[in-house]
Amino acid sequence: MSQSTTHSTAALDLKTTFGFWVYLMTDCVLFATLFATYAVLRGSTLGGPGPHELFNMPFVLAETLILLTSSFSVGLGVLAARQGQQARVLFWFGLTFVLGVAFLAMELTEFSHLVTEGNSWRRSGFLSAFFTLVGTHGLHITSGLIWMLLLVPRIFTRGLNAMMVRRLTLLSLFWHFLDVIWIFIFTVVYLFGVAR
Amino acid sequence: MKLGRHFTYIVGYVASMMLTLAAYGAVTGQWLMGRWLIGGLVVLALVQLVVQLKLFLHLGDEAKPRWQLMAFWFMLLVLIILVAGSLWIMYSLNYRMTPEQMNQYLIKDEGIHL
């Protein structure tokens, strides 16, 4: 690779990363509005069950640790991609995908338990805000998984070229960002919810 | 260099894991109570935020001018105005309504006659 192509690749990397970063920042503002709504409606249970009765904390802790581990594995996946180690990229992104699916499955299990026990988003203002905030995060996780599913198999056909490494980097930024949002969902919704 | 990069992810992972478990233990083990517990949880979450921003998202590692960092600070400003502003308005409604407004509200909307 000549010096000028190396230079233009690096410049393009910086530009796309910054563009994607701006998107992530606006997504943070979206989550801020949902957190504000949740904070206002937290006590509005309309005589229905509150966080104490509804949240299964060991289950939520397991979800949290799974998502955190997937954030770690996606980071190692990008490092492997930058070093051109295809087998390792496939391993770490594969692991991230499996952990992401496990997280999503646990979240949907929690939601379906709540709904079948009559505590859906229609039950109270608190539950509406809860489902909106946590569900929006879950939708982001779902789109991240679809993105992984569409992007990673193309490594087989196209190899780890500069464009592929750049796209894997953006995907990893998105995934790390979702784990950062989850820290606050775990703290504000679940831990504050059951704190005495 | 190669070891260094991996090392930051391992440190970030172990630190985040410990901070999460500490926060969980503080609530379920009732190590702290009331305001101290809430304050402790906020501190643990913010420390984990900084750890992950720095070690996973590499915020602030770019060359100058640091546009990503500036976008982040601006987002933080908007976020604080949004969240603190919403809570301030919603929790000070009682205080900001005059007694007449409050009476009218009670009579009209709640059907309460004092």
PDB file of C-alpha atoms in Angstrom:
ATOM      1  CA  MET A   1       0.000   0.000   0.000  1.00  0.00           C
ATOM      2  CA  SER A   2       1.452   3.361  -0.978  1.00  0.00           C
ATOM      3  CA  GLN A   3       1.781   6.208   1.443  1.00  0.00           C
ATOM      4  CA  SER A   4      -1.011   8.276  -0.136  1.00  0.00           C
ATOM      5  CA  THR A   5      -3.577   5.462   0.076  1.00  0.00           C
ATOM      6  CA  THR A   6      -2.607   4.801   3.694  1.00  0.00           C
ATOM      7  CA  HIS A   7      -3.099   8.479   4.377  1.00  0.00           C
ATOM      8  CA  SER A   8      -6.482   8.722   2.654  1.00  0.00           C
ATOM      9  CA  THR A   9      -7.706   5.546   4.422  1.00  0.00           C
ATOM     10  CA  ALA A  10      -6.761   7.044   7.784  1.00  0.00           C
ATOM     11  CA  ALA A  11      -8.511  10.328   6.882  1.00  0.00           C
ATOM     12  CA  LEU A  12     -11.654   8.450   5.830  1.00  0.00           C
ATOM     13  CA  ASP A  13     -11.516   6.412   9.065  1.00  0.00           C
ATOM     14  CA  LEU A  14     -11.479   9.617  11.103  1.00  0.00           C
ATOM     15  CA  LYS A  15     -14.329  11.177   9.129  1.00  0.00           C
ATOM     16  CA  THR A  16     -16.667   8.188   9.292  1.00  0.00           C
ATOM     17  CA  THR A  17     -15.910   7.585  12.952  1.00  0.00           C
ATOM     18  CA  PHE A  18     -16.733  11.199  13.750  1.00  0.00           C
ATOM     19  CA  GLY A  19     -19.971  11.088  11.744  1.00  0.00           C
ATOM     20  CA  PHE A  20     -21.030   7.941  13.566  1.00  0.00           C
ATOM     21  CA  TRP A  21     -20.015   9.464  16.884  1.00  0.00           C
ATOM     22  CA  VAL A  22     -22.357  12.434  16.259  1.00  0.00           C
ATOM     23  CA  TYR A  23     -25.185   9.938  15.682  1.00  0.00           C
ATOM     24  CA  LEU A  24     -24.348   8.210  18.979  1.00  0.00           C
ATOM     25  CA  MET A  25     -24.445  11.555  20.812  1.00  0.00           C
ATOM     26  CA  THR A  26     -27.916  12.352  19.419  1.00  0.00           C
ATOM     27  CA  ASP A  27     -29.020   8.868  20.462  1.00  0.00           C
ATOM     28  CA  CYS A  28     -27.815   9.741  23.984  1.00  0.00           C
ATOM     29  CA  VAL A  29     -30.201  12.720  23.922  1.00  0.00           C
ATOM     30  CA  LEU A  30     -33.042  10.372  22.917  1.00  0.00           C
ATOM     31  CA  PHE A  31     -32.255   8.171  25.920  1.00  0.00           C
ATOM     32  CA  ALA A  32     -31.985  11.277  28.144  1.00  0.00           C
ATOM     33  CA  THR A  33     -35.605  12.191  27.319  1.00  0.00           C
ATOM     34  CA  LEU A  34     -36.720   8.652  28.145  1.00  0.00           C
ATOM     35  CA  PHE A  35     -34.758   8.689  31.422  1.00  0.00           C
ATOM     36  CA  ALA A  36     -36.337  12.048  32.336  1.00  0.00           C
ATOM     37  CA  THR A  37     -39.807  10.644  31.582  1.00  0.00           C
ATOM     38  CA  TYR A  38     -39.067   7.580  33.677  1.00  0.00           C
ATOM     39  CA  ALA A  39     -37.774   9.690  36.582  1.00  0.00           C
ATOM     40  CA  VAL A  40     -40.954  11.790  36.565  1.00  0.00           C
ATOM     41  CA  LEU A  41     -43.345   8.813  36.311  1.00  0.00           C
ATOM     42  CA  ARG A  42     -41.426   6.499  38.642  1.00  0.00           C
ATOM     43  CA  GLY A  43     -43.849   6.894  41.562  1.00  0.00           C
ATOM     44  CA  SER A  44     -47.023   6.908  39.441  1.00  0.00           C
ATOM     45  CA  THR A  45     -48.052   3.304  39.992  1.00  0.00           C
ATOM     46  CA  LEU A  46     -51.813   4.031  40.318  1.00  0.00           C
ATOM     47  CA  GLY A  47     -52.035   1.605  43.246  1.00  0.00           C
ATOM     48  CA  GLY A  48     -50.378  -1.086  41.108  1.00  0.00           C
ATOM     49  CA  PRO A  49     -47.108  -2.869  41.824  1.00  0.00           C
ATOM     50  CA  GLY A  50     -43.877  -0.863  42.030  1.00  0.00           C
ATOM     51  CA  PRO A  51     -40.246  -1.812  41.344  1.00  0.00           C
ATOM     52  CA  HIS A  52     -39.954  -3.725  44.646  1.00  0.00           C
ATOM     53  CA  GLU A  53     -42.610  -6.247  43.687  1.00  0.00           C
ATOM     54  CA  LEU A  54     -41.690  -6.562  40.009  1.00  0.00           C
ATOM     55  CA  PHE A  55     -37.921  -6.771  39.589  1.00  0.00           C
ATOM     56  CA  ASN A  56     -36.013 -10.049  39.883  1.00  0.00           C
ATOM     57  CA  MET A  57     -32.578  -8.708  40.772  1.00  0.00           C
ATOM     58  CA  PRO A  58     -30.334 -11.803  40.337  1.00  0.00           C
ATOM     59  CA  PHE A  59     -31.838 -12.203  36.860  1.00  0.00           C
ATOM     60  CA  VAL A  60     -31.116  -8.555  35.984  1.00  0.00           C
ATOM     61  CA  LEU A  61     -27.556  -8.854  37.334  1.00  0.00           C
ATOM     62  CA  ALA A  62     -26.983 -11.856  35.033  1.00  0.00           C
ATOM     63  CA  GLU A  63     -28.318  -9.815  32.067  1.00  0.00           C
ATOM     64  CA  THR A  64     -25.960  -6.967  32.989  1.00  0.00           C
ATOM     65  CA  LEU A  65     -22.872  -9.177  33.230  1.00  0.00           C
ATOM     66  CA  ILE A  66     -23.713 -10.855  29.903  1.00  0.00           C
ATOM     67  CA  LEU A  67     -23.990  -7.480  28.137  1.00  0.00           C
ATOM     68  CA  LEU A  68     -20.769  -6.265  29.772  1.00  0.00           C
ATOM     69  CA  THR A  69     -18.931  -9.397  28.607  1.00  0.00           C
ATOM     70  CA  SER A  70     -20.231  -8.859  25.063  1.00  0.00           C
ATOM     71  CA  SER A  71     -18.911  -5.273  25.159  1.00  0.00           C
ATOM     72  CA  PHE A  72     -15.490  -6.685  26.102  1.00  0.00           C
ATOM     73  CA  SER A  73     -15.551  -9.347  23.377  1.00  0.00           C
ATOM     74  CA  VAL A  74     -16.532  -6.879  20.641  1.00  0.00           C
ATOM     75  CA  GLY A  75     -13.520  -4.742  21.654  1.00  0.00           C
ATOM     76  CA  LEU A  76     -11.186  -7.729  21.261  1.00  0.00           C
ATOM     77  CA  GLY A  77     -12.874  -8.457  17.903  1.00  0.00           C
ATOM     78  CA  VAL A  78     -11.950  -5.008  16.579  1.00  0.00           C
ATOM     79  CA  LEU A  79      -8.368  -5.359  17.829  1.00  0.00           C
ATOM     80  CA  ALA A  80      -8.120  -8.652  15.926  1.00  0.00           C
ATOM     81  CA  ALA A  81      -9.589  -6.979  12.824  1.00  0.00           C
ATOM     82  CA  ARG A  82      -6.965  -4.220  12.924  1.00  0.00           C
ATOM     83  CA  GLN A  83      -4.277  -6.916  13.087  1.00  0.00           C
ATOM     84  CA  GLY A  84      -5.845  -8.820  10.184  1.00  0.00           C
ATOM     85  CA  GLN A  85      -6.487 -12.003  12.195  1.00  0.00           C
ATOM     86  CA  GLN A  86      -9.602 -13.302  10.473  1.00  0.00           C
ATOM     87  CA  ALA A  87     -10.201 -16.389  12.637  1.00  0.00           C
ATOM     88  CA  ARG A  88     -10.086 -14.325  15.825  1.00  0.00           C
ATOM     89  CA  VAL A  89     -12.426 -11.695  14.376  1.00  0.00           C
ATOM     90  CA  LEU A  90     -14.968 -14.415  13.615  1.00  0.00           C
ATOM     91  CA  PHE A  91     -14.568 -15.910  17.091  1.00  0.00           C
ATOM     92  CA  TRP A  92     -14.984 -12.644  19.032  1.00  0.00           C
ATOM     93  CA  PHE A  93     -17.836 -11.294  16.903  1.00  0.00           C
ATOM     94  CA  GLY A  94     -19.503 -14.712  17.042  1.00  0.00           C
ATOM     95  CA  LEU A  95     -19.227 -14.675  20.845  1.00  0.00           C
ATOM     96  CA  THR A  96     -20.608 -11.111  20.948  1.00  0.00           C
ATOM     97  CA  PHE A  97     -23.561 -12.171  18.817  1.00  0.00           C
ATOM     98  CA  VAL A  98     -24.353 -15.166  21.044  1.00  0.00           C
ATOM     99  CA  LEU A  99     -24.131 -13.051  24.214  1.00  0.00           C
ATOM    100  CA  GLY A 100     -26.294 -10.339  22.594  1.00  0.00           C
ATOM    101  CA  VAL A 101     -28.959 -12.905  21.701  1.00  0.00           C
ATOM    102  CA  ALA A 102     -28.826 -14.272  25.274  1.00  0.00           C
ATOM    103  CA  PHE A 103     -29.296 -10.759  26.678  1.00  0.00           C
ATOM    104  CA  LEU A 104     -32.222 -10.049  24.360  1.00  0.00           C
ATOM    105  CA  ALA A 105     -33.842 -13.407  25.162  1.00  0.00           C
ATOM    106  CA  MET A 106     -33.596 -12.669  28.912  1.00  0.00           C
ATOM    107  CA  GLU A 107     -35.081  -9.205  28.440  1.00  0.00           C
ATOM    108  CA  LEU A 108     -37.993 -10.593  26.434  1.00  0.00           C
ATOM    109  CA  THR A 109     -38.509 -13.273  29.114  1.00  0.00           C
ATOM    110  CA  GLU A 110     -38.734 -10.520  31.741  1.00  0.00           C
ATOM    111  CA  PHE A 111     -41.185  -8.542  29.587  1.00  0.00           C
ATOM    112  CA  SER A 112     -43.415 -11.547  28.904  1.00  0.00           C
ATOM    113  CA  HIS A 113     -43.506 -12.416  32.635  1.00  0.00           C
ATOM    114  CA  LEU A 114     -44.621  -8.871  33.425  1.00  0.00           C
ATOM    115  CA  VAL A 115     -47.265  -8.862  30.694  1.00  0.00           C
ATOM    116  CA  THR A 116     -48.733 -12.289  31.533  1.00  0.00           C
ATOM    117  CA  GLU A 117     -49.037 -11.251  35.188  1.00  0.00           C
ATOM    118  CA  GLY A 118     -51.117  -8.261  34.086  1.00  0.00           C
ATOM    119  CA  ASN A 119     -48.327  -5.722  34.536  1.00  0.00           C
ATOM    120  CA  SER A 120     -47.963  -4.495  30.964  1.00  0.00           C
ATOM    121  CA  TRP A 121     -47.345  -0.891  29.870  1.00  0.00           C
ATOM    122  CA  ARG A 122     -51.096  -0.281  30.212  1.00  0.00           C
ATOM    123  CA  ARG A 123     -51.041  -0.917  33.975  1.00  0.00           C
ATOM    124  CA  SER A 124     -49.600   2.422  35.182  1.00  0.00           C
ATOM    125  CA  GLY A 125     -47.512   5.451  34.247  1.00  0.00           C
ATOM    126  CA  PHE A 126     -44.520   3.826  35.911  1.00  0.00           C
ATOM    127  CA  LEU A 127     -44.835   0.707  33.761  1.00  0.00           C
ATOM    128  CA  SER A 128     -45.388   2.747  30.563  1.00  0.00           C
ATOM    129  CA  ALA A 129     -42.158   4.638  31.215  1.00  0.00           C
ATOM    130  CA  PHE A 130     -40.347   1.411  32.170  1.00  0.00           C
ATOM    131  CA  PHE A 131     -41.325  -0.424  28.988  1.00  0.00           C
ATOM    132  CA  THR A 132     -40.524   2.593  26.807  1.00  0.00           C
ATOM    133  CA  LEU A 133     -37.051   3.116  28.252  1.00  0.00           C
ATOM    134  CA  VAL A 134     -35.954  -0.526  28.540  1.00  0.00           C
ATOM    135  CA  GLY A 135     -37.755  -1.488  25.315  1.00  0.00           C
ATOM    136  CA  THR A 136     -35.977   1.244  23.335  1.00  0.00           C
ATOM    137  CA  HIS A 137     -32.654  -0.113  24.559  1.00  0.00           C
ATOM    138  CA  GLY A 138     -33.800  -3.606  23.555  1.00  0.00           C
ATOM    139  CA  LEU A 139     -34.691  -2.332  20.061  1.00  0.00           C
ATOM    140  CA  HIS A 140     -31.184  -0.902  19.740  1.00  0.00           C
ATOM    141  CA  ILE A 141     -29.736  -4.270  20.792  1.00  0.00           C
ATOM    142  CA  THR A 142     -31.926  -5.968  18.167  1.00  0.00           C
ATOM    143  CA  SER A 143     -30.706  -3.641  15.416  1.00  0.00           C
ATOM    144  CA  GLY A 144     -27.102  -4.196  16.549  1.00  0.00           C
ATOM    145  CA  LEU A 145     -27.611  -7.961  16.236  1.00  0.00           C
ATOM    146  CA  ILE A 146     -29.122  -7.585  12.743  1.00  0.00           C
ATOM    147  CA  TRP A 147     -26.181  -5.358  11.758  1.00  0.00           C
ATOM    148  CA  MET A 148     -23.749  -8.048  12.996  1.00  0.00           C
ATOM    149  CA  LEU A 149     -25.630 -10.722  11.109  1.00  0.00           C
ATOM    150  CA  LEU A 150     -25.455  -8.734   7.859  1.00  0.00           C
ATOM    151  CA  LEU A 151     -21.867  -7.519   8.199  1.00  0.00           C
ATOM    152  CA  VAL A 152     -19.763 -10.302   9.703  1.00  0.00           C
ATOM    153  CA  PRO A 153     -20.488 -13.075   7.108  1.00  0.00           C
ATOM    154  CA  ARG A 154     -19.177 -10.717   4.392  1.00  0.00           C
ATOM    155  CA  ILE A 155     -15.692 -11.247   5.859  1.00  0.00           C
ATOM    156  CA  PHE A 156     -15.773 -14.646   4.125  1.00  0.00           C
ATOM    157  CA  THR A 157     -16.400 -13.165   0.677  1.00  0.00           C
ATOM    158  CA  ARG A 158     -14.491  -9.899   0.865  1.00  0.00           C
ATOM    159  CA  GLY A 159     -11.816 -10.510   3.463  1.00  0.00           C
ATOM    160  CA  LEU A 160     -10.602  -8.032   6.075  1.00  0.00           C
ATOM    161  CA  ASN A 161     -10.062  -5.008   3.815  1.00  0.00           C
ATOM    162  CA  ALA A 162      -9.908  -1.412   5.047  1.00  0.00           C
ATOM    163  CA  MET A 163     -13.631  -0.867   4.509  1.00  0.00           C
ATOM    164  CA  MET A 164     -14.510  -3.994   6.482  1.00  0.00           C
ATOM    165  CA  VAL A 165     -12.274  -2.960   9.395  1.00  0.00           C
ATOM    166  CA  ARG A 166     -13.891   0.486   9.381  1.00  0.00           C
ATOM    167  CA  ARG A 167     -17.405  -0.987   9.468  1.00  0.00           C
ATOM    168  CA  LEU A 168     -16.500  -3.422  12.237  1.00  0.00           C
ATOM    169  CA  THR A 169     -15.113  -0.466  14.222  1.00  0.00           C
ATOM    170  CA  LEU A 170     -18.386   1.466  13.886  1.00  0.00           C
ATOM    171  CA  LEU A 171     -20.356  -1.615  14.937  1.00  0.00           C
ATOM    172  CA  SER A 172     -18.147  -1.987  18.018  1.00  0.00           C
ATOM    173  CA  LEU A 173     -18.685   1.701  18.924  1.00  0.00           C
ATOM    174  CA  PHE A 174     -22.439   1.147  18.714  1.00  0.00           C
ATOM    175  CA  TRP A 175     -22.222  -1.940  20.905  1.00  0.00           C
ATOM    176  CA  HIS A 176     -20.010  -0.274  23.548  1.00  0.00           C
ATOM    177  CA  PHE A 177     -22.443   2.658  23.570  1.00  0.00           C
ATOM    178  CA  LEU A 178     -25.371   0.319  24.299  1.00  0.00           C
ATOM    179  CA  ASP A 179     -23.491  -1.108  27.274  1.00  0.00           C
ATOM    180  CA  VAL A 180     -22.878   2.435  28.597  1.00  0.00           C
ATOM    181  CA  ILE A 181     -26.630   3.165  28.353  1.00  0.00           C
ATOM    182  CA  TRP A 182     -27.330  -0.099  30.176  1.00  0.00           C
ATOM    183  CA  ILE A 183     -25.126   0.957  33.144  1.00  0.00           C
ATOM    184  CA  PHE A 184     -27.638   3.750  33.737  1.00  0.00           C
ATOM    185  CA  ILE A 185     -30.710   1.588  33.148  1.00  0.00           C
ATOM    186  CA  PHE A 186     -29.304  -0.937  35.629  1.00  0.00           C
ATOM    187  CA  THR A 187     -28.584   1.812  38.180  1.00  0.00           C
ATOM    188  CA  VAL A 188     -31.552   4.171  37.763  1.00  0.00           C
ATOM    189  CA  VAL A 189     -34.326   1.684  36.957  1.00  0.00           C
ATOM    190  CA  TYR A 190     -33.332  -1.497  38.752  1.00  0.00           C
ATOM    191  CA  LEU A 191     -30.976  -0.596  41.635  1.00  0.00           C
ATOM    192  CA  PHE A 192     -32.761   2.687  42.584  1.00  0.00           C
ATOM    193  CA  GLY A 193     -36.023   0.785  42.171  1.00  0.00           C
ATOM    194  CA  VAL A 194     -35.305  -1.785  44.869  1.00  0.00           C
ATOM    195  CA  ALA A 195     -33.071   0.432  47.088  1.00  0.00           C
ATOM    196  CA  ARG A 196     -34.435   1.151  50.564  1.00  0.00           C
TER     197      ARG A 196
ATOM    198  CA  MET B   1       1.812  -1.912  21.579  1.00  0.00           C
ATOM    199  CA  LYS B   2      -0.182  -5.046  20.818  1.00  0.00           C
ATOM    200  CA  LEU B   3      -0.205  -6.151  24.448  1.00  0.00           C
ATOM    201  CA  GLY B   4      -0.986  -2.577  25.536  1.00  0.00           C
ATOM    202  CA  ARG B   5      -4.241  -2.425  23.560  1.00  0.00           C
ATOM    203  CA  HIS B   6      -5.475  -5.748  24.883  1.00  0.00           C
ATOM    204  CA  PHE B   7      -4.469  -4.695  28.360  1.00  0.00           C
ATOM    205  CA  THR B   8      -6.764  -1.611  28.327  1.00  0.00           C
ATOM    206  CA  TYR B   9      -9.753  -3.804  27.407  1.00  0.00           C
ATOM    207  CA  ILE B  10      -8.944  -6.322  30.154  1.00  0.00           C
ATOM    208  CA  VAL B  11      -8.574  -3.533  32.732  1.00  0.00           C
ATOM    209  CA  GLY B  12     -11.838  -1.943  31.527  1.00  0.00           C
ATOM    210  CA  TYR B  13     -13.678  -5.258  31.701  1.00  0.00           C
ATOM    211  CA  VAL B  14     -12.428  -6.234  35.174  1.00  0.00           C
ATOM    212  CA  ALA B  15     -13.071  -2.713  36.558  1.00  0.00           C
ATOM    213  CA  SER B  16     -16.603  -2.573  35.090  1.00  0.00           C
ATOM    214  CA  MET B  17     -17.348  -6.027  36.467  1.00  0.00           C
ATOM    215  CA  MET B  18     -16.182  -5.044  39.962  1.00  0.00           C
ATOM    216  CA  LEU B  19     -18.108  -1.740  39.890  1.00  0.00           C
ATOM    217  CA  THR B  20     -21.294  -3.529  38.798  1.00  0.00           C
ATOM    218  CA  LEU B  21     -20.945  -6.164  41.530  1.00  0.00           C
ATOM    219  CA  ALA B  22     -20.178  -3.475  44.135  1.00  0.00           C
ATOM    220  CA  ALA B  23     -23.342  -1.548  43.182  1.00  0.00           C
ATOM    221  CA  TYR B  24     -25.393  -4.747  43.265  1.00  0.00           C
ATOM    222  CA  GLY B  25     -23.933  -5.766  46.638  1.00  0.00           C
ATOM    223  CA  ALA B  26     -24.567  -2.312  48.116  1.00  0.00           C
ATOM    224  CA  VAL B  27     -28.291  -2.686  47.337  1.00  0.00           C
ATOM    225  CA  THR B  28     -28.966  -6.368  48.027  1.00  0.00           C
ATOM    226  CA  GLY B  29     -26.520  -6.696  50.950  1.00  0.00           C
ATOM    227  CA  GLN B  30     -27.786  -3.386  52.408  1.00  0.00           C
ATOM    228  CA  TRP B  31     -24.244  -2.115  53.010  1.00  0.00           C
ATOM    229  CA  LEU B  32     -25.572   1.464  52.805  1.00  0.00           C
ATOM    230  CA  MET B  33     -28.990   2.993  53.450  1.00  0.00           C
ATOM    231  CA  GLY B  34     -31.138   5.875  52.192  1.00  0.00           C
ATOM    232  CA  ARG B  35     -29.336   8.872  50.729  1.00  0.00           C
ATOM    233  CA  TRP B  36     -25.924   7.312  51.214  1.00  0.00           C
ATOM    234  CA  LEU B  37     -26.967   4.314  49.143  1.00  0.00           C
ATOM    235  CA  ILE B  38     -28.342   6.470  46.286  1.00  0.00           C
ATOM    236  CA  GLY B  39     -25.210   8.655  46.391  1.00  0.00           C
ATOM    237  CA  GLY B  40     -22.967   5.593  46.368  1.00  0.00           C
ATOM    238  CA  LEU B  41     -24.821   4.104  43.381  1.00  0.00           C
ATOM    239  CA  VAL B  42     -24.513   7.377  41.434  1.00  0.00           C
ATOM    240  CA  VAL B  43     -20.761   7.506  42.113  1.00  0.00           C
ATOM    241  CA  LEU B  44     -20.272   3.848  41.066  1.00  0.00           C
ATOM    242  CA  ALA B  45     -22.246   4.400  37.833  1.00  0.00           C
ATOM    243  CA  LEU B  46     -20.299   7.568  36.966  1.00  0.00           C
ATOM    244  CA  VAL B  47     -16.947   5.858  37.609  1.00  0.00           C
ATOM    245  CA  GLN B  48     -18.017   2.997  35.333  1.00  0.00           C
ATOM    246  CA  LEU B  49     -19.100   5.553  32.711  1.00  0.00           C
ATOM    247  CA  VAL B  50     -15.643   7.136  32.732  1.00  0.00           C
ATOM    248  CA  VAL B  51     -13.913   3.719  32.665  1.00  0.00           C
ATOM    249  CA  GLN B  52     -15.912   2.580  29.620  1.00  0.00           C
ATOM    250  CA  LEU B  53     -15.702   5.920  27.779  1.00  0.00           C
ATOM    251  CA  LYS B  54     -11.945   5.940  28.176  1.00  0.00           C
ATOM    252  CA  LEU B  55     -11.012   2.257  27.823  1.00  0.00           C
ATOM    253  CA  PHE B  56     -13.740   0.916  25.473  1.00  0.00           C
ATOM    254  CA  LEU B  57     -14.822   3.966  23.442  1.00  0.00           C
ATOM    255  CA  HIS B  58     -11.349   5.621  23.588  1.00  0.00           C
ATOM    256  CA  LEU B  59     -12.872   9.062  24.080  1.00  0.00           C
ATOM    257  CA  GLY B  60     -10.184  11.744  24.215  1.00  0.00           C
ATOM    258  CA  ASP B  61      -7.549   9.571  22.464  1.00  0.00           C
ATOM    259  CA  GLU B  62      -8.005  11.330  19.099  1.00  0.00           C
ATOM    260  CA  ALA B  63      -5.557  13.953  17.813  1.00  0.00           C
ATOM    261  CA  LYS B  64      -6.312  17.660  18.255  1.00  0.00           C
ATOM    262  CA  PRO B  65      -8.733  19.279  17.561  1.00  0.00           C
ATOM    263  CA  ARG B  66     -10.815  16.813  19.572  1.00  0.00           C
ATOM    264  CA  TRP B  67     -14.183  17.072  17.822  1.00  0.00           C
ATOM    265  CA  GLN B  68     -15.521  13.855  19.308  1.00  0.00           C
ATOM    266  CA  LEU B  69     -14.801  15.113  22.801  1.00  0.00           C
ATOM    267  CA  MET B  70     -16.468  18.468  22.019  1.00  0.00           C
ATOM    268  CA  ALA B  71     -19.562  16.706  20.649  1.00  0.00           C
ATOM    269  CA  PHE B  72     -19.597  14.674  23.853  1.00  0.00           C
ATOM    270  CA  TRP B  73     -19.436  17.760  26.121  1.00  0.00           C
ATOM    271  CA  PHE B  74     -22.234  19.432  24.162  1.00  0.00           C
ATOM    272  CA  MET B  75     -24.378  16.291  24.425  1.00  0.00           C
ATOM    273  CA  LEU B  76     -23.720  16.233  28.170  1.00  0.00           C
ATOM    274  CA  LEU B  77     -24.867  19.857  28.486  1.00  0.00           C
ATOM    275  CA  VAL B  78     -28.108  19.116  26.597  1.00  0.00           C
ATOM    276  CA  LEU B  79     -28.619  15.975  28.683  1.00  0.00           C
ATOM    277  CA  ILE B  80     -28.227  17.819  31.993  1.00  0.00           C
ATOM    278  CA  ILE B  81     -30.594  20.630  30.947  1.00  0.00           C
ATOM    279  CA  LEU B  82     -33.139  18.070  29.759  1.00  0.00           C
ATOM    280  CA  VAL B  83     -33.113  15.750  32.754  1.00  0.00           C
ATOM    281  CA  ALA B  84     -32.584  18.307  35.528  1.00  0.00           C
ATOM    282  CA  GLY B  85     -35.030  20.740  33.874  1.00  0.00           C
ATOM    283  CA  SER B  86     -37.779  18.109  33.540  1.00  0.00           C
ATOM    284  CA  LEU B  87     -37.413  17.008  37.156  1.00  0.00           C
ATOM    285  CA  TRP B  88     -37.292  20.590  38.433  1.00  0.00           C
ATOM    286  CA  ILE B  89     -40.481  21.587  36.602  1.00  0.00           C
ATOM    287  CA  MET B  90     -42.427  18.449  37.444  1.00  0.00           C
ATOM    288  CA  TYR B  91     -41.537  18.398  41.126  1.00  0.00           C
ATOM    289  CA  SER B  92     -42.097  22.123  41.734  1.00  0.00           C
ATOM    290  CA  LEU B  93     -45.592  22.333  40.211  1.00  0.00           C
ATOM    291  CA  ASN B  94     -47.245  22.629  43.639  1.00  0.00           C
ATOM    292  CA  TYR B  95     -44.934  25.412  44.646  1.00  0.00           C
ATOM    293  CA  ARG B  96     -45.452  27.317  41.391  1.00  0.00           C
ATOM    294  CA  MET B  97     -49.258  27.303  41.400  1.00  0.00           C
ATOM    295  CA  THR B  98     -51.026  30.097  43.310  1.00  0.00           C
ATOM    296  CA  PRO B  99     -53.550  29.051  46.012  1.00  0.00           C
ATOM    297  CA  GLU B 100     -56.425  30.127  43.689  1.00  0.00           C
ATOM    298  CA  GLN B 101     -55.109  28.001  40.846  1.00  0.00           C
ATOM    299  CA  MET B 102     -54.713  25.131  43.269  1.00  0.00           C
ATOM    300  CA  ASN B 103     -58.324  25.499  44.530  1.00  0.00           C
ATOM    301  CA  GLN B 104     -59.683  25.653  40.997  1.00  0.00           C
ATOM    302  CA  TYR B 105     -57.649  22.599  40.080  1.00  0.00           C
ATOM    303  CA  LEU B 106     -58.959  20.675  43.088  1.00  0.00           C
ATOM    304  CA  ILE B 107     -62.601  21.669  42.402  1.00  0.00           C
ATOM    305  CA  LYS B 108     -62.614  21.252  38.622  1.00  0.00           C
ATOM    306  CA  ASP B 109     -60.293  18.330  37.999  1.00  0.00           C
ATOM    307  CA  GLU B 110     -60.426  16.368  41.225  1.00  0.00           C
ATOM    308  CA  GLY B 111     -63.984  17.152  42.421  1.00  0.00           C
ATOM    309  CA  ILE B 112     -62.745  18.130  45.886  1.00  0.00           C
ATOM    310  CA  HIS B 113     -64.497  21.040  47.675  1.00  0.00           C
ATOM    311  CA  LEU B 114     -62.605  22.421  50.644  1.00  0.00           C
TER     312      LEU B 114
END
